[in-house]
Short mmCIF file of N, CA and C in Angstrom, two decimals:
data_model
loop_
_atom_site.label_atom_id
_atom_site.label_comp_id
_atom_site.label_asym_id
_atom_site.label_seq_id
_atom_site.Cartn_x
_atom_site.Cartn_y
_atom_site.Cartn_z
N MET R 1 -22.33 4.27 -0.14
CA MET R 1 -22.61 5.68 -0.20
C MET R 1 -21.83 6.37 -1.27
N ALA R 2 -20.81 5.91 -1.70
CA ALA R 2 -20.09 6.57 -2.73
C ALA R 2 -20.84 6.40 -4.00
N ASP R 3 -21.54 5.32 -4.28
CA ASP R 3 -22.29 5.06 -5.54
C ASP R 3 -23.50 6.03 -5.60
N SER R 4 -24.04 6.46 -4.59
CA SER R 4 -25.31 7.31 -4.71
C SER R 4 -24.87 8.79 -4.89
N ALA R 5 -23.61 9.08 -4.79
CA ALA R 5 -23.12 10.45 -5.02
C ALA R 5 -22.84 10.69 -6.53
N LYS R 6 -22.52 9.58 -7.21
CA LYS R 6 -22.25 9.55 -8.63
C LYS R 6 -23.56 10.06 -9.46
N PRO R 7 -23.42 10.86 -10.42
CA PRO R 7 -24.58 11.23 -11.23
C PRO R 7 -24.94 9.98 -12.10
N LYS R 8 -26.26 9.81 -12.29
CA LYS R 8 -26.68 8.64 -13.12
C LYS R 8 -26.70 9.19 -14.49
N THR R 9 -26.79 8.14 -15.41
CA THR R 9 -26.73 8.48 -16.87
C THR R 9 -27.96 9.39 -17.34
N TRP R 10 -29.07 9.14 -16.74
CA TRP R 10 -30.26 9.88 -17.18
C TRP R 10 -30.08 11.26 -16.64
N GLN R 11 -29.54 11.43 -15.57
CA GLN R 11 -29.36 12.79 -15.04
C GLN R 11 -28.43 13.70 -15.88
N ILE R 12 -27.28 13.04 -16.37
CA ILE R 12 -26.42 13.63 -17.23
C ILE R 12 -27.15 14.08 -18.52
N ALA R 13 -27.95 13.16 -19.15
CA ALA R 13 -28.72 13.38 -20.31
C ALA R 13 -29.62 14.56 -20.17
N VAL R 14 -30.32 14.64 -19.02
CA VAL R 14 -31.29 15.70 -18.77
C VAL R 14 -30.59 17.07 -18.75
N LEU R 15 -29.31 17.09 -18.01
CA LEU R 15 -28.61 18.38 -18.01
C LEU R 15 -28.08 18.76 -19.42
N ALA R 16 -27.62 17.75 -20.09
CA ALA R 16 -27.06 18.12 -21.49
C ALA R 16 -28.16 18.48 -22.42
N ALA R 17 -29.38 17.97 -22.31
CA ALA R 17 -30.50 18.43 -23.14
C ALA R 17 -30.97 19.82 -22.73
N GLY R 18 -30.90 20.13 -21.48
CA GLY R 18 -31.29 21.52 -20.97
C GLY R 18 -30.22 22.55 -21.53
N ALA R 19 -28.99 22.19 -21.41
CA ALA R 19 -27.90 23.08 -21.88
C ALA R 19 -28.04 23.31 -23.43
N LEU R 20 -28.41 22.24 -24.19
CA LEU R 20 -28.50 22.27 -25.62
C LEU R 20 -29.70 23.14 -25.90
N ALA R 21 -30.83 23.03 -25.23
CA ALA R 21 -32.09 23.83 -25.46
C ALA R 21 -31.80 25.34 -25.26
N LEU R 22 -31.10 25.59 -24.14
CA LEU R 22 -30.76 27.00 -23.87
C LEU R 22 -29.82 27.57 -24.97
N ALA R 23 -28.76 26.76 -25.46
CA ALA R 23 -27.88 27.30 -26.47
C ALA R 23 -28.61 27.59 -27.77
N VAL R 24 -29.59 26.70 -28.16
CA VAL R 24 -30.39 26.89 -29.32
C VAL R 24 -31.31 28.06 -29.19
N SER R 25 -31.99 28.21 -28.05
CA SER R 25 -32.76 29.38 -27.80
C SER R 25 -32.05 30.72 -27.98
N LEU R 26 -30.85 30.83 -27.33
CA LEU R 26 -30.11 32.05 -27.31
C LEU R 26 -29.61 32.32 -28.76
N PHE R 27 -29.17 31.26 -29.50
CA PHE R 27 -28.80 31.47 -30.93
C PHE R 27 -29.95 32.03 -31.74
N LEU R 28 -31.18 31.38 -31.64
CA LEU R 28 -32.23 31.78 -32.40
C LEU R 28 -32.72 33.27 -32.03
N TYR R 29 -32.68 33.58 -30.73
CA TYR R 29 -33.04 34.97 -30.29
C TYR R 29 -32.14 35.95 -30.80
N PHE R 30 -30.76 35.77 -30.79
CA PHE R 30 -29.94 36.80 -31.26
C PHE R 30 -29.71 36.88 -32.74
N THR R 31 -30.10 35.86 -33.34
CA THR R 31 -29.79 35.83 -34.92
C THR R 31 -31.13 36.04 -35.75
N ARG R 32 -32.21 36.24 -35.04
CA ARG R 32 -33.44 36.42 -35.80
C ARG R 32 -33.36 37.83 -36.55
N GLU R 33 -34.18 37.78 -37.66
CA GLU R 33 -34.24 39.02 -38.46
C GLU R 33 -35.40 39.99 -38.32
N ASP R 34 -36.44 39.37 -37.74
CA ASP R 34 -37.62 40.22 -37.56
C ASP R 34 -37.56 41.03 -36.23
N LYS R 35 -36.75 42.02 -36.28
CA LYS R 35 -36.61 42.89 -35.11
C LYS R 35 -37.89 43.77 -34.95
N LEU R 36 -38.09 44.18 -33.87
CA LEU R 36 -39.22 45.10 -33.67
C LEU R 36 -39.17 46.39 -34.42
N ASP R 37 -40.04 46.70 -35.30
CA ASP R 37 -40.04 47.87 -36.13
C ASP R 37 -41.03 48.84 -35.71
N LEU R 38 -40.48 49.86 -34.85
CA LEU R 38 -41.53 50.86 -34.44
C LEU R 38 -41.57 52.04 -35.38
N PRO R 39 -42.77 52.52 -35.68
CA PRO R 39 -42.87 53.65 -36.51
C PRO R 39 -42.04 54.80 -36.10
N ASN R 40 -41.32 55.47 -37.02
CA ASN R 40 -40.55 56.55 -36.72
C ASN R 40 -41.04 57.88 -37.35
N ARG R 41 -42.35 57.90 -37.53
CA ARG R 41 -43.05 59.11 -38.19
C ARG R 41 -44.45 59.09 -37.63
N VAL R 42 -44.96 60.38 -37.76
CA VAL R 42 -46.34 60.52 -37.32
C VAL R 42 -47.00 61.56 -38.25
N PHE R 43 -48.31 61.32 -38.46
CA PHE R 43 -49.04 62.27 -39.32
C PHE R 43 -49.90 63.14 -38.42
N LEU R 44 -49.73 64.41 -38.60
CA LEU R 44 -50.45 65.47 -37.74
C LEU R 44 -51.30 66.38 -38.76
N ALA R 45 -52.47 66.74 -38.22
CA ALA R 45 -53.26 67.54 -39.00
C ALA R 45 -53.66 68.69 -38.32
N ASP R 46 -53.82 69.91 -39.02
CA ASP R 46 -54.19 71.22 -38.52
C ASP R 46 -55.78 71.10 -38.49
N VAL R 47 -56.33 71.26 -37.18
CA VAL R 47 -57.77 71.16 -37.07
C VAL R 47 -58.50 72.31 -37.57
N THR R 48 -57.67 73.42 -37.83
CA THR R 48 -58.33 74.58 -38.36
C THR R 48 -58.42 74.65 -39.92
N THR R 49 -57.37 74.21 -40.50
CA THR R 49 -57.26 74.27 -42.05
C THR R 49 -57.39 72.91 -42.70
N GLY R 50 -57.22 71.78 -42.08
CA GLY R 50 -57.24 70.40 -42.69
C GLY R 50 -56.00 70.09 -43.32
N GLU R 51 -54.94 70.90 -43.17
CA GLU R 51 -53.57 70.55 -43.71
C GLU R 51 -52.84 69.39 -42.93
N VAL R 52 -52.39 68.46 -43.66
CA VAL R 52 -51.76 67.36 -43.07
C VAL R 52 -50.17 67.46 -43.14
N PHE R 53 -49.59 67.09 -42.12
CA PHE R 53 -48.06 67.12 -41.93
C PHE R 53 -47.56 65.76 -41.67
N GLU R 54 -46.35 65.44 -42.12
CA GLU R 54 -45.61 64.20 -41.70
C GLU R 54 -44.38 64.67 -40.93
N ALA R 55 -44.28 64.11 -39.75
CA ALA R 55 -43.05 64.45 -38.99
C ALA R 55 -42.32 63.25 -38.44
N SER R 56 -40.96 63.26 -38.43
CA SER R 56 -40.25 62.17 -37.83
C SER R 56 -40.22 62.19 -36.36
N THR R 57 -40.28 61.13 -35.78
CA THR R 57 -40.31 60.93 -34.31
C THR R 57 -38.93 60.32 -33.84
N GLU R 58 -37.93 60.31 -34.75
CA GLU R 58 -36.62 59.81 -34.28
C GLU R 58 -35.96 60.51 -33.19
N ASP R 59 -35.98 61.94 -33.31
CA ASP R 59 -35.33 62.80 -32.33
C ASP R 59 -36.19 62.94 -31.11
N ARG R 60 -37.48 63.04 -31.25
CA ARG R 60 -38.32 63.28 -30.10
C ARG R 60 -39.77 62.83 -30.41
N PRO R 61 -40.49 62.44 -29.43
CA PRO R 61 -41.91 61.98 -29.68
C PRO R 61 -42.80 63.11 -30.03
N ALA R 62 -43.87 62.91 -30.65
CA ALA R 62 -44.90 63.96 -30.86
C ALA R 62 -45.79 63.92 -29.64
N ILE R 63 -45.90 65.16 -29.12
CA ILE R 63 -46.68 65.48 -27.99
C ILE R 63 -47.79 66.38 -28.51
N THR R 64 -49.07 65.83 -28.49
CA THR R 64 -50.12 66.63 -29.02
C THR R 64 -50.91 67.29 -28.10
N PRO R 65 -51.50 68.49 -28.34
CA PRO R 65 -51.36 69.14 -29.69
C PRO R 65 -50.02 69.67 -29.90
N GLU R 66 -49.60 69.65 -31.20
CA GLU R 66 -48.27 70.14 -31.58
C GLU R 66 -48.49 71.56 -32.08
N ALA R 67 -47.47 72.30 -32.16
CA ALA R 67 -47.48 73.68 -32.70
C ALA R 67 -47.43 73.62 -34.22
N HIS R 68 -48.19 74.46 -34.93
CA HIS R 68 -48.08 74.51 -36.42
C HIS R 68 -46.86 75.09 -36.71
N PRO R 69 -46.15 74.61 -37.84
CA PRO R 69 -44.85 75.15 -38.06
C PRO R 69 -44.77 76.57 -38.60
N THR R 70 -45.95 77.13 -39.14
CA THR R 70 -45.95 78.44 -39.59
C THR R 70 -46.41 79.40 -38.52
N THR R 71 -47.76 79.06 -38.03
CA THR R 71 -48.45 79.91 -37.22
C THR R 71 -47.93 79.78 -35.66
N GLY R 72 -47.39 78.64 -35.33
CA GLY R 72 -46.98 78.49 -33.93
C GLY R 72 -48.02 78.20 -32.95
N LYS R 73 -49.27 78.07 -33.51
CA LYS R 73 -50.52 77.83 -32.64
C LYS R 73 -50.52 76.22 -32.42
N LEU R 74 -51.08 75.90 -31.27
CA LEU R 74 -51.27 74.45 -30.96
C LEU R 74 -52.50 73.87 -31.60
N THR R 75 -52.42 73.66 -32.91
CA THR R 75 -53.66 73.19 -33.58
C THR R 75 -53.32 71.76 -34.32
N LEU R 76 -52.29 71.15 -34.15
CA LEU R 76 -51.94 69.92 -34.79
C LEU R 76 -52.26 68.72 -33.84
N VAL R 77 -53.03 67.78 -34.41
CA VAL R 77 -53.39 66.57 -33.69
C VAL R 77 -52.95 65.44 -34.60
N ARG R 78 -52.74 64.22 -33.96
CA ARG R 78 -52.46 62.96 -34.74
C ARG R 78 -53.60 62.68 -35.56
N VAL R 79 -53.34 62.07 -36.67
CA VAL R 79 -54.30 61.52 -37.57
C VAL R 79 -53.84 60.28 -38.23
N ARG R 80 -54.80 59.39 -38.63
CA ARG R 80 -54.47 58.16 -39.37
C ARG R 80 -55.36 57.99 -40.54
N LYS R 81 -54.98 57.20 -41.55
CA LYS R 81 -55.94 56.89 -42.58
C LYS R 81 -56.62 55.56 -42.25
N ASP R 82 -57.99 55.61 -42.52
CA ASP R 82 -58.65 54.34 -42.29
C ASP R 82 -58.72 53.44 -43.59
N ASP R 83 -59.39 52.38 -43.57
CA ASP R 83 -59.45 51.46 -44.65
C ASP R 83 -60.03 52.10 -45.94
N GLN R 84 -60.86 53.16 -45.81
CA GLN R 84 -61.42 53.85 -46.93
C GLN R 84 -60.59 54.93 -47.47
N GLY R 85 -59.39 55.18 -46.81
CA GLY R 85 -58.52 56.26 -47.18
C GLY R 85 -58.86 57.66 -46.63
N LYS R 86 -59.79 57.72 -45.65
CA LYS R 86 -60.09 58.94 -45.03
C LYS R 86 -59.27 59.19 -43.75
N TRP R 87 -58.89 60.42 -43.59
CA TRP R 87 -58.08 60.78 -42.38
C TRP R 87 -59.01 60.90 -41.20
N LYS R 88 -58.62 60.23 -40.23
CA LYS R 88 -59.38 60.21 -38.94
C LYS R 88 -58.55 60.90 -37.80
N VAL R 89 -59.16 61.72 -37.01
CA VAL R 89 -58.43 62.36 -35.95
C VAL R 89 -58.48 61.52 -34.67
N ASN R 90 -57.44 61.76 -33.73
CA ASN R 90 -57.42 61.05 -32.51
C ASN R 90 -58.32 61.85 -31.59
N ARG R 91 -59.33 61.15 -31.07
CA ARG R 91 -60.30 61.82 -30.14
C ARG R 91 -59.68 62.39 -28.88
N THR R 92 -58.71 61.65 -28.40
CA THR R 92 -57.96 62.09 -27.10
C THR R 92 -57.25 63.38 -27.41
N ASP R 93 -56.60 63.52 -28.56
CA ASP R 93 -55.93 64.73 -28.98
C ASP R 93 -56.91 65.98 -29.09
N MET R 94 -57.98 65.69 -29.60
CA MET R 94 -58.96 66.61 -29.85
C MET R 94 -59.43 67.24 -28.48
N SER R 95 -59.49 66.42 -27.48
CA SER R 95 -59.95 66.81 -26.14
C SER R 95 -58.86 67.69 -25.50
N ALA R 96 -57.56 67.51 -25.88
CA ALA R 96 -56.48 68.22 -25.33
C ALA R 96 -56.42 69.62 -25.92
N LEU R 97 -57.04 69.95 -26.96
CA LEU R 97 -56.96 71.27 -27.51
C LEU R 97 -57.50 72.28 -26.66
N GLU R 98 -56.87 73.58 -26.69
CA GLU R 98 -57.49 74.59 -25.82
C GLU R 98 -58.95 74.91 -26.21
N GLU R 99 -59.64 75.44 -25.29
CA GLU R 99 -61.03 75.90 -25.62
C GLU R 99 -60.90 77.14 -26.38
N GLY R 100 -61.75 77.23 -27.40
CA GLY R 100 -61.71 78.39 -28.30
C GLY R 100 -61.00 78.16 -29.60
N VAL R 101 -60.27 76.99 -29.71
CA VAL R 101 -59.65 76.70 -30.99
C VAL R 101 -60.63 76.33 -32.02
N ASP R 102 -60.47 76.97 -33.24
CA ASP R 102 -61.29 76.74 -34.35
C ASP R 102 -61.09 75.35 -34.84
N LYS R 103 -62.12 74.41 -34.78
CA LYS R 103 -61.92 73.06 -35.23
C LYS R 103 -62.82 72.82 -36.48
N SER R 104 -62.86 73.83 -37.40
CA SER R 104 -63.82 73.78 -38.50
C SER R 104 -63.39 72.71 -39.49
N ALA R 105 -62.17 72.17 -39.45
CA ALA R 105 -61.55 71.14 -40.35
C ALA R 105 -61.93 69.77 -39.87
N VAL R 106 -62.68 69.64 -38.79
CA VAL R 106 -62.92 68.29 -38.27
C VAL R 106 -64.43 68.14 -38.13
N ASN R 107 -64.94 67.00 -38.62
CA ASN R 107 -66.30 66.70 -38.71
C ASN R 107 -66.41 65.40 -37.85
N GLY R 108 -66.75 65.48 -36.64
CA GLY R 108 -66.76 64.24 -35.79
C GLY R 108 -65.47 63.79 -35.56
N GLU R 109 -65.17 62.57 -36.04
CA GLU R 109 -63.81 61.96 -36.01
C GLU R 109 -63.11 62.19 -37.38
N GLU R 110 -63.72 62.68 -38.32
CA GLU R 110 -63.15 62.76 -39.79
C GLU R 110 -62.66 64.15 -39.97
N LEU R 111 -61.43 64.11 -40.60
CA LEU R 111 -60.84 65.33 -40.94
C LEU R 111 -61.28 65.84 -42.36
N VAL R 112 -61.63 67.00 -42.50
CA VAL R 112 -61.97 67.54 -43.69
C VAL R 112 -60.68 67.91 -44.42
N TYR R 113 -60.14 66.93 -45.20
CA TYR R 113 -58.73 66.97 -45.78
C TYR R 113 -58.65 68.12 -46.77
N LYS R 114 -57.62 68.91 -46.70
CA LYS R 114 -57.31 69.99 -47.63
C LYS R 114 -56.02 69.66 -48.42
N SER R 115 -54.92 69.47 -47.69
CA SER R 115 -53.71 69.22 -48.57
C SER R 115 -52.73 68.52 -47.60
N GLY R 116 -51.70 68.08 -48.37
CA GLY R 116 -50.55 67.33 -47.67
C GLY R 116 -50.53 65.89 -47.93
N PRO R 117 -49.69 65.12 -47.29
CA PRO R 117 -48.88 65.49 -46.10
C PRO R 117 -47.62 66.28 -46.55
N SER R 118 -47.31 67.28 -45.89
CA SER R 118 -46.09 68.15 -46.05
C SER R 118 -45.11 67.74 -44.93
N LYS R 119 -43.86 67.78 -45.23
CA LYS R 119 -42.82 67.36 -44.19
C LYS R 119 -42.67 68.60 -43.25
N MET R 120 -42.51 68.20 -41.84
CA MET R 120 -42.29 69.12 -41.02
C MET R 120 -41.26 68.54 -39.91
N GLU R 121 -40.64 69.55 -39.19
CA GLU R 121 -39.69 69.08 -38.15
C GLU R 121 -40.34 69.37 -36.79
N LEU R 122 -40.42 68.39 -35.87
CA LEU R 122 -40.91 68.61 -34.53
C LEU R 122 -39.90 69.38 -33.70
N LYS R 123 -40.30 70.56 -33.25
CA LYS R 123 -39.45 71.41 -32.42
C LYS R 123 -39.67 71.14 -30.96
N ILE R 124 -38.64 71.40 -30.27
CA ILE R 124 -38.78 71.29 -28.83
C ILE R 124 -39.35 72.60 -28.32
N PRO R 125 -40.44 72.59 -27.61
CA PRO R 125 -41.00 73.90 -27.09
C PRO R 125 -40.15 74.70 -26.37
N GLY R 126 -40.14 75.91 -26.57
CA GLY R 126 -39.21 76.85 -25.91
C GLY R 126 -37.97 77.17 -26.54
N LYS R 127 -37.67 76.36 -27.67
CA LYS R 127 -36.37 76.56 -28.30
C LYS R 127 -36.47 77.05 -29.66
#
């Protein structure tokens, strides 16, 4: 009975291989260079004027519609450039705009681009 309680050579080899695989996996995980690179900026456009703004999202996320930095009106929605270099508005953001907001700078999903991007700071509402 004493012989059956002793680990066999193949069992020791399996445990050693498992420990080595775990050590290599942890080393590769913690020393890899391709960290997740989340965008820390957002492009916003005024649906009334077509003006484009660039804002940092390091301090707080962009919640659209955002307030225009000059007028204070909620007319800024997220935009992105497509493969042809045209600014496209986010359809969901457009539906969040208040009724009665002049959307003359938007043609379907396309922004009638006027100027920018200008830098702006995202403000916390009410401050």
